[in-house]
Coordinates of C-alpha atoms and ligand atoms in Angstrom, one line a residue:
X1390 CA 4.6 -5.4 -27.7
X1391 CA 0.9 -6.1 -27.4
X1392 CA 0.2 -6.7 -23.4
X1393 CA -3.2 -7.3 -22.0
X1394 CA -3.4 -6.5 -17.9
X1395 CA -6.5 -8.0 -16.1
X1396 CA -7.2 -5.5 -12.9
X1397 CA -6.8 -1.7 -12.8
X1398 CA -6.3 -1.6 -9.0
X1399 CA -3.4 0.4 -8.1
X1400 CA -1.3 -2.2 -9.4
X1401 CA -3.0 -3.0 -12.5
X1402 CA -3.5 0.6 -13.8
X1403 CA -0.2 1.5 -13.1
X1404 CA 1.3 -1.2 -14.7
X1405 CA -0.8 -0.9 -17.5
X1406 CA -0.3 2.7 -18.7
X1407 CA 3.4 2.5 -17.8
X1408 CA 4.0 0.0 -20.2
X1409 CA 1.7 1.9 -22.5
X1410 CA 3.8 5.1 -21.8
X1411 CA 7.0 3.4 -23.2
X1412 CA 5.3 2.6 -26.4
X1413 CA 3.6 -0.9 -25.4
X1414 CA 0.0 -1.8 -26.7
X1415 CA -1.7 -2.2 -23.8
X1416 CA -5.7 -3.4 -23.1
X1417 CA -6.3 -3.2 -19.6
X1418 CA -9.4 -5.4 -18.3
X1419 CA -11.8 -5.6 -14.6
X1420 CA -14.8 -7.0 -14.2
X1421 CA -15.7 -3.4 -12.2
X1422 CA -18.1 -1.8 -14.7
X1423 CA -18.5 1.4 -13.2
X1424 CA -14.5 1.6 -13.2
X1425 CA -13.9 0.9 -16.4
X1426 CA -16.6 3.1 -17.4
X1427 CA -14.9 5.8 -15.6
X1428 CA -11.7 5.3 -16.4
X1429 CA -13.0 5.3 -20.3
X1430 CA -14.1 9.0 -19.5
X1431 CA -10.9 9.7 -18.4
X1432 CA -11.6 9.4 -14.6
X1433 CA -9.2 8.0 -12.7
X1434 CA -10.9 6.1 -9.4
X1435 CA -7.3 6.3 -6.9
X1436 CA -5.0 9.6 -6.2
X1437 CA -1.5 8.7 -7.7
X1438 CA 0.6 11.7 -7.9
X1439 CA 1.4 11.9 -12.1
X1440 CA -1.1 8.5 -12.7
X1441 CA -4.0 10.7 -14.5
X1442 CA -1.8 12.5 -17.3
X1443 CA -0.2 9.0 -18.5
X1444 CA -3.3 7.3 -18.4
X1445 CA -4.9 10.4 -20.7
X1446 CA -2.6 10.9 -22.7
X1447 CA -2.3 7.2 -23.6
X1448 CA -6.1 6.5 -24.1
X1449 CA -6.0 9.5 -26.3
X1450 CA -2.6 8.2 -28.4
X1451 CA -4.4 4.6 -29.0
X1452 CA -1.9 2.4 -26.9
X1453 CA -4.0 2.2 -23.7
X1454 CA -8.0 0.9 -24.0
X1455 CA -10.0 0.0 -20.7
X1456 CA -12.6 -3.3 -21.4
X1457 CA -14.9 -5.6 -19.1
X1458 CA -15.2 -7.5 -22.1
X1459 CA -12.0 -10.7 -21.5
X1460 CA -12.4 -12.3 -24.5
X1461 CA -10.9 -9.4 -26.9
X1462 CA -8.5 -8.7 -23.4
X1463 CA -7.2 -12.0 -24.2
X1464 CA -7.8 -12.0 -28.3
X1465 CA -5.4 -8.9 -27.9
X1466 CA -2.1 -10.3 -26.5
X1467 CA -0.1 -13.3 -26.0
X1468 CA 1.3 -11.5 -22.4
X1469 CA -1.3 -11.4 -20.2
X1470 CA -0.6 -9.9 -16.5
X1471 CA -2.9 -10.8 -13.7
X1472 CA -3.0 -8.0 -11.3
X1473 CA -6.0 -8.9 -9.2
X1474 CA -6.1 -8.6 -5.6
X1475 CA -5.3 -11.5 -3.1
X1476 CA -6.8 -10.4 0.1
X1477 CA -6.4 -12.2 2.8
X1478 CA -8.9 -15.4 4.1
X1479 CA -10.1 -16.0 7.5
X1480 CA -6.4 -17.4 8.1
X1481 CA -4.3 -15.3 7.3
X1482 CA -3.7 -17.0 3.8
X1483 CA -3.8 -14.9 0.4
X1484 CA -6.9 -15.7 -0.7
X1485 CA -6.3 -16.6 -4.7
X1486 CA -10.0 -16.9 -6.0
X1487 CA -9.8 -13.7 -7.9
X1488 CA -6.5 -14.8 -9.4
X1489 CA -7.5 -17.9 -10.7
X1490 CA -10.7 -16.8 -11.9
X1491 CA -8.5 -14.6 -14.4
X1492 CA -6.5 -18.1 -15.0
X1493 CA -9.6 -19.9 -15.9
X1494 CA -11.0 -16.7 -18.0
X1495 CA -7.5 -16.8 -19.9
X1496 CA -8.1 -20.7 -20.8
X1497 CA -11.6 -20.2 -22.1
X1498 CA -10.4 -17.7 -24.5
X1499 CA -7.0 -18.3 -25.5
X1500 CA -5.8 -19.3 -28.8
X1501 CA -2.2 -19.2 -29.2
X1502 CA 0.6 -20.0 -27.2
X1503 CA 0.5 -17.3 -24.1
X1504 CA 2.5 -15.9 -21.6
X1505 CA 0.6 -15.8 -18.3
X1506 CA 2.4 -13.6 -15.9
X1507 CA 1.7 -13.2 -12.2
X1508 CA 1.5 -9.6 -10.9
X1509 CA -0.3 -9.7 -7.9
X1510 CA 1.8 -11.0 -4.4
X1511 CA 1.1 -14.7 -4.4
X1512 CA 2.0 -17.0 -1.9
X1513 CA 5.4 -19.8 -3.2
X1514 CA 3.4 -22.6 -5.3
X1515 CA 0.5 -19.9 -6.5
X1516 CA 2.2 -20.5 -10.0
X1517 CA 1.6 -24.0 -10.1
X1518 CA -2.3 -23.4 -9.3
X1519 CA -2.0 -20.9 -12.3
X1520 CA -0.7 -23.3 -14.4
X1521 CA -3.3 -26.4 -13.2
X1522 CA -6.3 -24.2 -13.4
X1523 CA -5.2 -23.1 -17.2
X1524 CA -4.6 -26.8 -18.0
X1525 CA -8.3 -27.7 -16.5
X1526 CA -9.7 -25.4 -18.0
X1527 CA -7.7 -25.7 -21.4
X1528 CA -8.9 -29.9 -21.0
X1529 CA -12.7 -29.1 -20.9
X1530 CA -12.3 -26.7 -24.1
X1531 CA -10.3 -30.0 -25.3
X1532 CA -7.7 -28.0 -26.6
X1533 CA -4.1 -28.4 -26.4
X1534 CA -2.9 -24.9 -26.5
X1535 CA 0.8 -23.7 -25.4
X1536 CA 1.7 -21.9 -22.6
X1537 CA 3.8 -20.7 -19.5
X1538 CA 3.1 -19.1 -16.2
X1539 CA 5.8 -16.5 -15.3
X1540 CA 6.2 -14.8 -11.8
X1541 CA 6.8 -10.8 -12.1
X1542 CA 5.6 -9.6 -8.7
X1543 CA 5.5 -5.7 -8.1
X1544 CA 7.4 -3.8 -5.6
X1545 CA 6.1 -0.1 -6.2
X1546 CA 4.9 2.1 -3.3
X1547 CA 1.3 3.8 -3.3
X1548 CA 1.9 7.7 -3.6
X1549 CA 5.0 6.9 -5.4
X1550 CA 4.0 4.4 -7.8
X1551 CA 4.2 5.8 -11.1
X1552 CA 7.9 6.9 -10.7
X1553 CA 8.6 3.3 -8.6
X1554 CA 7.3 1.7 -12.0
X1555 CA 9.3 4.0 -14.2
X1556 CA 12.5 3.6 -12.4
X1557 CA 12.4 0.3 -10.6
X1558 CA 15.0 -0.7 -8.0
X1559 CA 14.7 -4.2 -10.0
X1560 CA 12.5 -6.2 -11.4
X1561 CA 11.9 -9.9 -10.5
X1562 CA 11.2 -12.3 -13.1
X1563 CA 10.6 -15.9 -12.1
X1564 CA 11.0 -18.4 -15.1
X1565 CA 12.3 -21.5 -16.1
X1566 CA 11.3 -20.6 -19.9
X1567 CA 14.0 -19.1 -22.1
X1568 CA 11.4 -17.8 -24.5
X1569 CA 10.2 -16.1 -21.7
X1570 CA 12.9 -14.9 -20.6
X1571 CA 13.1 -12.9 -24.0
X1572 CA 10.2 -11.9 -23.8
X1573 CA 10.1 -10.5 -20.3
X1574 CA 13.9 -8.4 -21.6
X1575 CA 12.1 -7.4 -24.6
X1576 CA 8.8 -6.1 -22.4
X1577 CA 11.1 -4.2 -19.7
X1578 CA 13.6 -3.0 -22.2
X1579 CA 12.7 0.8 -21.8
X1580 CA 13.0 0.3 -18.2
X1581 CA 16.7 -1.4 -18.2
X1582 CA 18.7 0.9 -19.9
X1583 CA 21.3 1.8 -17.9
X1584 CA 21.8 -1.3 -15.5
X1585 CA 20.6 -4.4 -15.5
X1586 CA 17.5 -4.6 -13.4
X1587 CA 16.0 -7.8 -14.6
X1588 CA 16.7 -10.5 -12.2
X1589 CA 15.8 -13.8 -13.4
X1590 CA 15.3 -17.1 -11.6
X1591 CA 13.1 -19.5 -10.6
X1592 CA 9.5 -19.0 -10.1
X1593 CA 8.9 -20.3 -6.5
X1594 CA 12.3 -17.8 -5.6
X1595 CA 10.6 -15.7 -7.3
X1596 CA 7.2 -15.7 -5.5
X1597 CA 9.0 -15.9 -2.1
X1598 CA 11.5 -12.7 -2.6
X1599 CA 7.9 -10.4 -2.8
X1600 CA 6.9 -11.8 0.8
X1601 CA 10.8 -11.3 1.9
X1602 CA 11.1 -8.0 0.7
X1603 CA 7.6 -6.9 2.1
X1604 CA 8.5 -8.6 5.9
X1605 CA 11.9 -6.8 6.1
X1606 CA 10.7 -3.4 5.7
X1607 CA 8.0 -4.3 8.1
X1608 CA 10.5 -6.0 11.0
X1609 CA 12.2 -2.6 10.1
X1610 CA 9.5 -0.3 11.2
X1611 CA 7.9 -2.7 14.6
X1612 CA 11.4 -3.1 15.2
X1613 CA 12.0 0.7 15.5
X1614 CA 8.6 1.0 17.3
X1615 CA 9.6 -1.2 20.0
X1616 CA 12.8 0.6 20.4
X1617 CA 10.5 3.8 20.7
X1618 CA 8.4 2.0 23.1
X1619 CA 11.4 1.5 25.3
X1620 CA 13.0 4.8 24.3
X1621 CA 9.7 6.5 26.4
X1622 CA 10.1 4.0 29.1
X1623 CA 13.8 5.3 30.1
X1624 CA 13.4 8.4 28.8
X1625 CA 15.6 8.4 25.7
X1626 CA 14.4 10.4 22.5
X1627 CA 14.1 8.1 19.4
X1628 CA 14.3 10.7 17.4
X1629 CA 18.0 10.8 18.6
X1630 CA 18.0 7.3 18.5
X1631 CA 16.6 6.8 15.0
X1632 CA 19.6 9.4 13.4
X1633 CA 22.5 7.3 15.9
X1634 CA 21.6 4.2 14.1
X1635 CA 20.6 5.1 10.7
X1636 CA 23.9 6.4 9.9
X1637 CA 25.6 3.0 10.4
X1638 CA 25.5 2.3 6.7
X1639 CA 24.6 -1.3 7.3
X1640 CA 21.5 -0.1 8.5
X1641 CA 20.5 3.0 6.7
X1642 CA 17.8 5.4 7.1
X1643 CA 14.8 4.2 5.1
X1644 CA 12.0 2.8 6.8
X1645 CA 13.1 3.2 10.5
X1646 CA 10.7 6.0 11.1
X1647 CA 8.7 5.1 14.3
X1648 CA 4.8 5.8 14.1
X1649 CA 1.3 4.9 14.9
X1650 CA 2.0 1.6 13.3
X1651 CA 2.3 0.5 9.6
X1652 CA -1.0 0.1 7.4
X1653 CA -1.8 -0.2 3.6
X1654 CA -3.2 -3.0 1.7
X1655 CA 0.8 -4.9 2.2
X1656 CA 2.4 -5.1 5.1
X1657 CA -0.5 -6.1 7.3
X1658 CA -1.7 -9.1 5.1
X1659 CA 1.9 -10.0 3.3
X1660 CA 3.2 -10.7 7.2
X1661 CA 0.2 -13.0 7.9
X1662 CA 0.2 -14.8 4.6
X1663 CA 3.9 -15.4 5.1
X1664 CA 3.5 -16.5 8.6
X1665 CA 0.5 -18.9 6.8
X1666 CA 2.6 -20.1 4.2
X1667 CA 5.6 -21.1 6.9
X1668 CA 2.8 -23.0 9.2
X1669 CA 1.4 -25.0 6.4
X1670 CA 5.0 -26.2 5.5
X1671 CA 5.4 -27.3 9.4
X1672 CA 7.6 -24.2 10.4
X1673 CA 6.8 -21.6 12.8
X1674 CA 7.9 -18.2 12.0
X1675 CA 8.2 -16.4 15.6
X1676 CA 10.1 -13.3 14.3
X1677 CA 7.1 -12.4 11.7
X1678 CA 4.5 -13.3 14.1
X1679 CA 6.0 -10.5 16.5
X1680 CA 6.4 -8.1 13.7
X1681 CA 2.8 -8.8 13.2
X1682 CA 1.7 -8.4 17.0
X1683 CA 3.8 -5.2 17.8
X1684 CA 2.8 -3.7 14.8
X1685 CA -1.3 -4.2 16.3
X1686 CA -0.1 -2.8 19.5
X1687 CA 1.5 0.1 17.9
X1688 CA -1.8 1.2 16.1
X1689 CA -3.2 1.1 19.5
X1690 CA -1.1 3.5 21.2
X1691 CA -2.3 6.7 20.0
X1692 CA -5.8 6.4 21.6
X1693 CA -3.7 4.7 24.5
X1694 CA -1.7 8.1 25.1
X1695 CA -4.4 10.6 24.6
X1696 CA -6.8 8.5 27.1
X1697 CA -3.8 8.7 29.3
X1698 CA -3.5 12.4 28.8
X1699 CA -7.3 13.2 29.7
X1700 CA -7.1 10.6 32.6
X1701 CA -9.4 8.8 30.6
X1702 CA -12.4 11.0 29.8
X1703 CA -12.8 10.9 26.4
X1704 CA -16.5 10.6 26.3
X1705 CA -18.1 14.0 24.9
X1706 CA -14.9 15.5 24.1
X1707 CA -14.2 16.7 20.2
X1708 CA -10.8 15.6 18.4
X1709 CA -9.2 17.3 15.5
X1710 CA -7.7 14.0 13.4
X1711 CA -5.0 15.4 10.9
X1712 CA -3.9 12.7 8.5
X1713 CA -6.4 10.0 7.3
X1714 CA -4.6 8.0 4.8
X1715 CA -2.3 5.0 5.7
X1716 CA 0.3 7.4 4.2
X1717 CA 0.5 10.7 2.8
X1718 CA 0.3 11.3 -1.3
X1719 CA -2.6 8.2 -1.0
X1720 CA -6.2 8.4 -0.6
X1721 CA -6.0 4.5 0.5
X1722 CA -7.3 4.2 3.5
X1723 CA -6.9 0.4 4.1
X1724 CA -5.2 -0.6 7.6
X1725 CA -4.9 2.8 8.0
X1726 CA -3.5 4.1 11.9
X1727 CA -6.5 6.3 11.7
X1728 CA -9.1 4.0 11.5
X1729 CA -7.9 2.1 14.9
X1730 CA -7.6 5.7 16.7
X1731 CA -10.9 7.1 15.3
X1732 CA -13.0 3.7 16.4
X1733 CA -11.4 4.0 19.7
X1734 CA -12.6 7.4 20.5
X1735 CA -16.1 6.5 19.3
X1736 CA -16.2 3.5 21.6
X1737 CA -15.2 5.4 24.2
X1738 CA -17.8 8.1 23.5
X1739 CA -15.8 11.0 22.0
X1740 CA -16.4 12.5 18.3
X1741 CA -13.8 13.5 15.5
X1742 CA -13.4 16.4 13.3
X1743 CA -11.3 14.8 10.8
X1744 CA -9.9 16.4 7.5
X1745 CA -7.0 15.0 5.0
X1746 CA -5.6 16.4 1.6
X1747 CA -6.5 13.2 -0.6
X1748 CA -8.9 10.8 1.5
X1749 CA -12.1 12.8 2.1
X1750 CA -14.1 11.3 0.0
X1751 CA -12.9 7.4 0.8
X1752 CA -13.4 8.1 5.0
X1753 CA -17.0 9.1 3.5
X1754 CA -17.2 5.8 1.7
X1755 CA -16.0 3.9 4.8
X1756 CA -17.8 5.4 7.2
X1757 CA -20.9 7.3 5.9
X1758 CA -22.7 9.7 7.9
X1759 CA -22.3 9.6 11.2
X1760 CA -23.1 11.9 13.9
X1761 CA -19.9 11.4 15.9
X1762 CA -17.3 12.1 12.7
X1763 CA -17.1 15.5 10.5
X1764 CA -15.3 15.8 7.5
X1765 CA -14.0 19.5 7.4
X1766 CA -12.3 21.1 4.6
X1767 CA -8.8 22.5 5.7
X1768 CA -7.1 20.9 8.5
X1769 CA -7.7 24.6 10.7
X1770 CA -11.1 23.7 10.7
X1771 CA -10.7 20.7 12.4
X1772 CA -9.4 22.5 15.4
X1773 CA -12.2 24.8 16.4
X1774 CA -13.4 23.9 20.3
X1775 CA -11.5 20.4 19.7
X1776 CA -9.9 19.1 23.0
X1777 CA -7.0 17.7 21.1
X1778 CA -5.1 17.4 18.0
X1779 CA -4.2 14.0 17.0
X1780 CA -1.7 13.4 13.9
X1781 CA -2.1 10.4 11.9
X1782 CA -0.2 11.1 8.7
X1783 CA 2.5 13.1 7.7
X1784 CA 1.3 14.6 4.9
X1785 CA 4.1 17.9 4.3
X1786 CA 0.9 20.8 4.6
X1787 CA 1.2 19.7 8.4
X1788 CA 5.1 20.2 9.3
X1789 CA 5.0 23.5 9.6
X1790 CA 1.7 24.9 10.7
X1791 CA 0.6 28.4 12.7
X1792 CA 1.2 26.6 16.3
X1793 CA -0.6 29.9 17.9
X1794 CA -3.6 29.9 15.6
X1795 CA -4.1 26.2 16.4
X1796 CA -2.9 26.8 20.6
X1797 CA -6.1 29.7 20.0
X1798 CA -8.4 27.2 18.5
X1799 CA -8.3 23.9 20.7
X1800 CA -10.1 23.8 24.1
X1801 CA -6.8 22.7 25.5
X1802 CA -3.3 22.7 23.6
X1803 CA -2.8 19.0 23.6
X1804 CA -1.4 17.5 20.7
X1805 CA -0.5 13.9 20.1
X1806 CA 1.9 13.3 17.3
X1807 CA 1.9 9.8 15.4
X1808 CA 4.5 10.6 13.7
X1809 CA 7.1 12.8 15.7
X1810 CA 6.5 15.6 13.4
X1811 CA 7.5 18.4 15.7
X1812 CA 10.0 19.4 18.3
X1813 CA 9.3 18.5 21.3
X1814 CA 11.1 21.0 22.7
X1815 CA 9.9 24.0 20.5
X1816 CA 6.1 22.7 21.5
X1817 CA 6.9 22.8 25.2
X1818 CA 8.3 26.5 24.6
X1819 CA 5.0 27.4 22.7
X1820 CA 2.8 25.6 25.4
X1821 CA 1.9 23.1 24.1
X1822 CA 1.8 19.3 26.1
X1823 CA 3.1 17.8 23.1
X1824 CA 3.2 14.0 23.1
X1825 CA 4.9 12.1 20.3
X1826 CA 6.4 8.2 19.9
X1827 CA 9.1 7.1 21.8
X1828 CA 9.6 10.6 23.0
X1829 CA 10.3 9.9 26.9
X1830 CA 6.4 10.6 27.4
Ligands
NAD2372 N1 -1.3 -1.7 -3.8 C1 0.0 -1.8 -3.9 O1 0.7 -0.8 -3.6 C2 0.6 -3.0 -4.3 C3 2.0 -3.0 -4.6 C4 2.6 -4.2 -5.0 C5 1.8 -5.4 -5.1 N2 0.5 -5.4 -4.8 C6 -0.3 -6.6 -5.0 O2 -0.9 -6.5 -6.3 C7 -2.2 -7.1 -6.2 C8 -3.3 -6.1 -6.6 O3 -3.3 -5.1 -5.7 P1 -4.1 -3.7 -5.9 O4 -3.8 -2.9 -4.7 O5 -3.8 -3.2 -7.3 O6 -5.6 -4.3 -5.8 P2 -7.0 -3.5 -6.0 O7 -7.9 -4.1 -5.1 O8 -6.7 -2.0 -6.0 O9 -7.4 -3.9 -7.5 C9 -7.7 -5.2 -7.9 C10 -8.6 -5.0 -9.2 O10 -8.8 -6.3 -9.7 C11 -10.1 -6.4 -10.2 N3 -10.5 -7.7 -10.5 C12 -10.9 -8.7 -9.6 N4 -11.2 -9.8 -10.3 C13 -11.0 -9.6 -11.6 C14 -11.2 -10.4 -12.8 N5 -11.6 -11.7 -12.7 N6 -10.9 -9.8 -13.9 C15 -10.4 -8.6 -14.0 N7 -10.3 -7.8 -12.9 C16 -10.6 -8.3 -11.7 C17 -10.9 -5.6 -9.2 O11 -12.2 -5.2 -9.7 C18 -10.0 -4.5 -8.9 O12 -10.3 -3.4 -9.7 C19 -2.3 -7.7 -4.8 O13 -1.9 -9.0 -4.8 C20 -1.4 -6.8 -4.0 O14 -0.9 -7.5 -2.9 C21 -0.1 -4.2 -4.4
UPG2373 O1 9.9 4.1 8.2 C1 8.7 3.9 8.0 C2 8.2 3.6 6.7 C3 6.9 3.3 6.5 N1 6.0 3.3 7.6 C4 4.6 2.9 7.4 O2 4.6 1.7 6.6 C5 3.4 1.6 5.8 C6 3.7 1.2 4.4 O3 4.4 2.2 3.8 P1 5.1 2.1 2.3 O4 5.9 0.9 2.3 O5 5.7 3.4 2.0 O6 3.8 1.9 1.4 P2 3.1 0.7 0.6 O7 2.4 1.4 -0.6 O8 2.3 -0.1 1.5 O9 4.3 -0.1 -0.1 C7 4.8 -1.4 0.5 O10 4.0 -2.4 0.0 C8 3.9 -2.6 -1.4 C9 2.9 -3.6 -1.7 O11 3.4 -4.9 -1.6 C10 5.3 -2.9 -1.9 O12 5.2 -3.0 -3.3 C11 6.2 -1.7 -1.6 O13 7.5 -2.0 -2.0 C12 6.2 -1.6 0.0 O14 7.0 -0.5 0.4 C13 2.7 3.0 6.0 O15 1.7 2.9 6.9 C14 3.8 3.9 6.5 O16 3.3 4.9 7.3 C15 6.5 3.5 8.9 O17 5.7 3.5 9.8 N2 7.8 3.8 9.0

């Protein structure tokens, strides 16, 4: 089928050469010249473990072209994604400009009937703003042109979203339409062989079920944190903890892994806009709003225990930051635990030595040159007359490191652990004052 995708954002470009990778025609579009001019090289602007081969080798087979230009984006197909970003407004809310910009670019060039589909996470209703800004636009063109605004929103992870595309746990389709429905089976056929994965039903459902998915797995993880937090307060390991309950099968092991807090461009603003979207229908959503709040506290907490550690002098003193990204196999950096502890120790006078596998060059981007951060090359490096070690992200090149070469490197062998990495045990043997979450310290 011929499919046009407007965004190559992590969502977009996925999206787009997947489909392309099962045979689809796809035109992928942005309004970012320089990305698209990249991207027509060959470059590929995020780190997504297996996204640059699929893209290459689909530019180079003919089923996957990269265009500013939205007129032949929308000339091309009659299934047209939006996968723009909705960041979110001073509120809290998802801002929608940038998704119905692409509405309104869809209606000035359309000219057969069309399948508009919603990609992006919109807040319940977003559809209907779709729809009306098509029809404006559609009635200053005075044209009477066909079409339908479908909700597909996207549940893969960064680091793993290639194979979360290919292999989707479902996918959502949110329709009234029966032509669309045929559509949608015909478009996801390659990924629905086995089971059905296609879940069908009505678009508003269907807008809502992205939020729902997106707030449980974050009650998950500030739920677990609190439990850590109490865990340290009588002494309990949550480690321990975490396994006792995980293998109640009713509440399983994924995403109860206690941390510095969760980041990305999801969680964070999906919880807000979803505690926005309940206030502006009159209802106030207490268990969100304190997923959201002991989620901030929790990013908090690593500067909290290494001031508490150094009985507060942090001001001249180096640390070695392992772990920049919001998660490992990402270079995203947005939301990231990191950024909270690194902007702590500056304001309190201390400087970083920072290094991470993937997000170099984005903490570079962020932050620029500044005389309190260095980027270093290997994660050893980091550690050379640092006062601490302070893990971020659990990227798998930092499980199992040489624990004398770094006790022989820092100024002291402190290391805080944001995500419980180590044994506690083992690092007290090796001399370490080890201090991880929820660890009875
Ligand atoms: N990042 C994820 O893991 C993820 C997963 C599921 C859902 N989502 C949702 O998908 C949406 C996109 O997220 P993302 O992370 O891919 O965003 P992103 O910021 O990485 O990319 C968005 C892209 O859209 C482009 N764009 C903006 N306006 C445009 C226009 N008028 N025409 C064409 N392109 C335009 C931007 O230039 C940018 O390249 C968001 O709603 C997000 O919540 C994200
Ligand atoms: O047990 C856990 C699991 C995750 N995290 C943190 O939670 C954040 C988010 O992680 P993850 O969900 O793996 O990454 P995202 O790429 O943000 O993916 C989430 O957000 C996407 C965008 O909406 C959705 O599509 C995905 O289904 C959803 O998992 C990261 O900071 C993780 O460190 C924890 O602290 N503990």
């Amino acid at each position: 089928m011929k499919v046009t995708v407007f965004g190559t954002g992590y969502v977009g470009l996925v999206t787009g050469a997947c489909l392309a990778e099962t045979g689809h025609d796809v035109v992928c579009v942005d309004v970012d010249e320089a990305k698209i001019a990249a991207l027509k090289e060959g470059q590929i602007p995020i780190f997504e473990p297996g996204l640059d081969s699929i893209v290459i080798n689909n530019v180079e087979s003919g089923l996957l072209a990269f265009t500013t230009d939205a007129e032949s984006a929308v000339a091309h197909a009659n299934m047209i994604f939006i996968a723009v970003g909705t960041p979110p407004d001073e509120n809290g809310s998802a801002d929608l400009k940038y998704v119905l910009n692409v509405a309104r670019t869809v209606a000035q060039y359309m000219s057969r009937e069309t399948i508009i589909v919603t990609k992006s996470t919109v807040p319940v209703g977003t559809a209907d703003k779709v729809s009306a800004a098509v029809a404006e636009a559609l009635q200053s063109r005075d044209v009477d042109i066909p079409y339908y605004v479908a909700s597909n929103p996207e549940f893969l992870k960064e680091g793993a979203a290639v194979a979360d595309f290919m292999k989707p746990d479902r996918i959502v389709v949110g329709t009234d339409a029966e032509s669309v429905e045929a559509a949608m089976r015909e478009l996801y056929a390659p990924f629905n062989r086995n089971h059905d994965r296609l879940k069908f039903m009505d678009v508003r459902s269907a807008e809502l079920t992205k939020y729902a998915a997106n707030a449980m797995l974050a009650t998950k993880i500030s739920f677990i944190n609190e439990i850590a937090n109490i865990a340290e307060c009588v002494g309990a390991d949550i480690e321990q903890v975490r396994a006792g309950i995980g293998s109640d099968p009713r509440i399983g092991y994924h995403f109860i892994y206690p941390g510095c807090g969760y980041g990305g461009s999801c969680f964070p603003k999906d919880v807000k806009a979803l505690v926005s979207t309940a206030s502006q229908v009159g209802y106030r959503a207490p268990l969100l709003e304190a997923v959201e709040e002991v989620n901030q506290a929790q990013k908090s907490r690593l500067f909290s225990k290494l001031s508490a550690a150094l009985d507060g002098d942090i001001a001249g003193k180096t640390f070695a930051v392992w772990g920049l990204a919001f998660k490992p196999k990402t270079d995203d950096m947005r939301e990231a635990p990191s950024r909270v502890l690194m902007e702590a120790i500056w304001a309190a006078g201390g400087r970083v030595k920072a290094f991470d596998p993937e997000a170099m060059n984005e903490t570079q981007r962020i932050y620029g040159q500044r005389e309190d951060l260095q980027l270093m090359g290997t994660k050893e490096a980091c550690l050379h007359d640092a006062d601490a070690l302070v893990i971020c992200t659990e990227w798998k090149n930092f499980w199992a490191p040489d624990f004398d070469a770094i006790k022989n490197s820092l100024k002291t062998p402190l290391i805080v652990d944001g995500r419980n990495i180590y044994n506690p045990h083992q690092m007290t043997e090796l001399g370490f004052r080890y201090i991880g979450i929820g660890r009875g310290n």
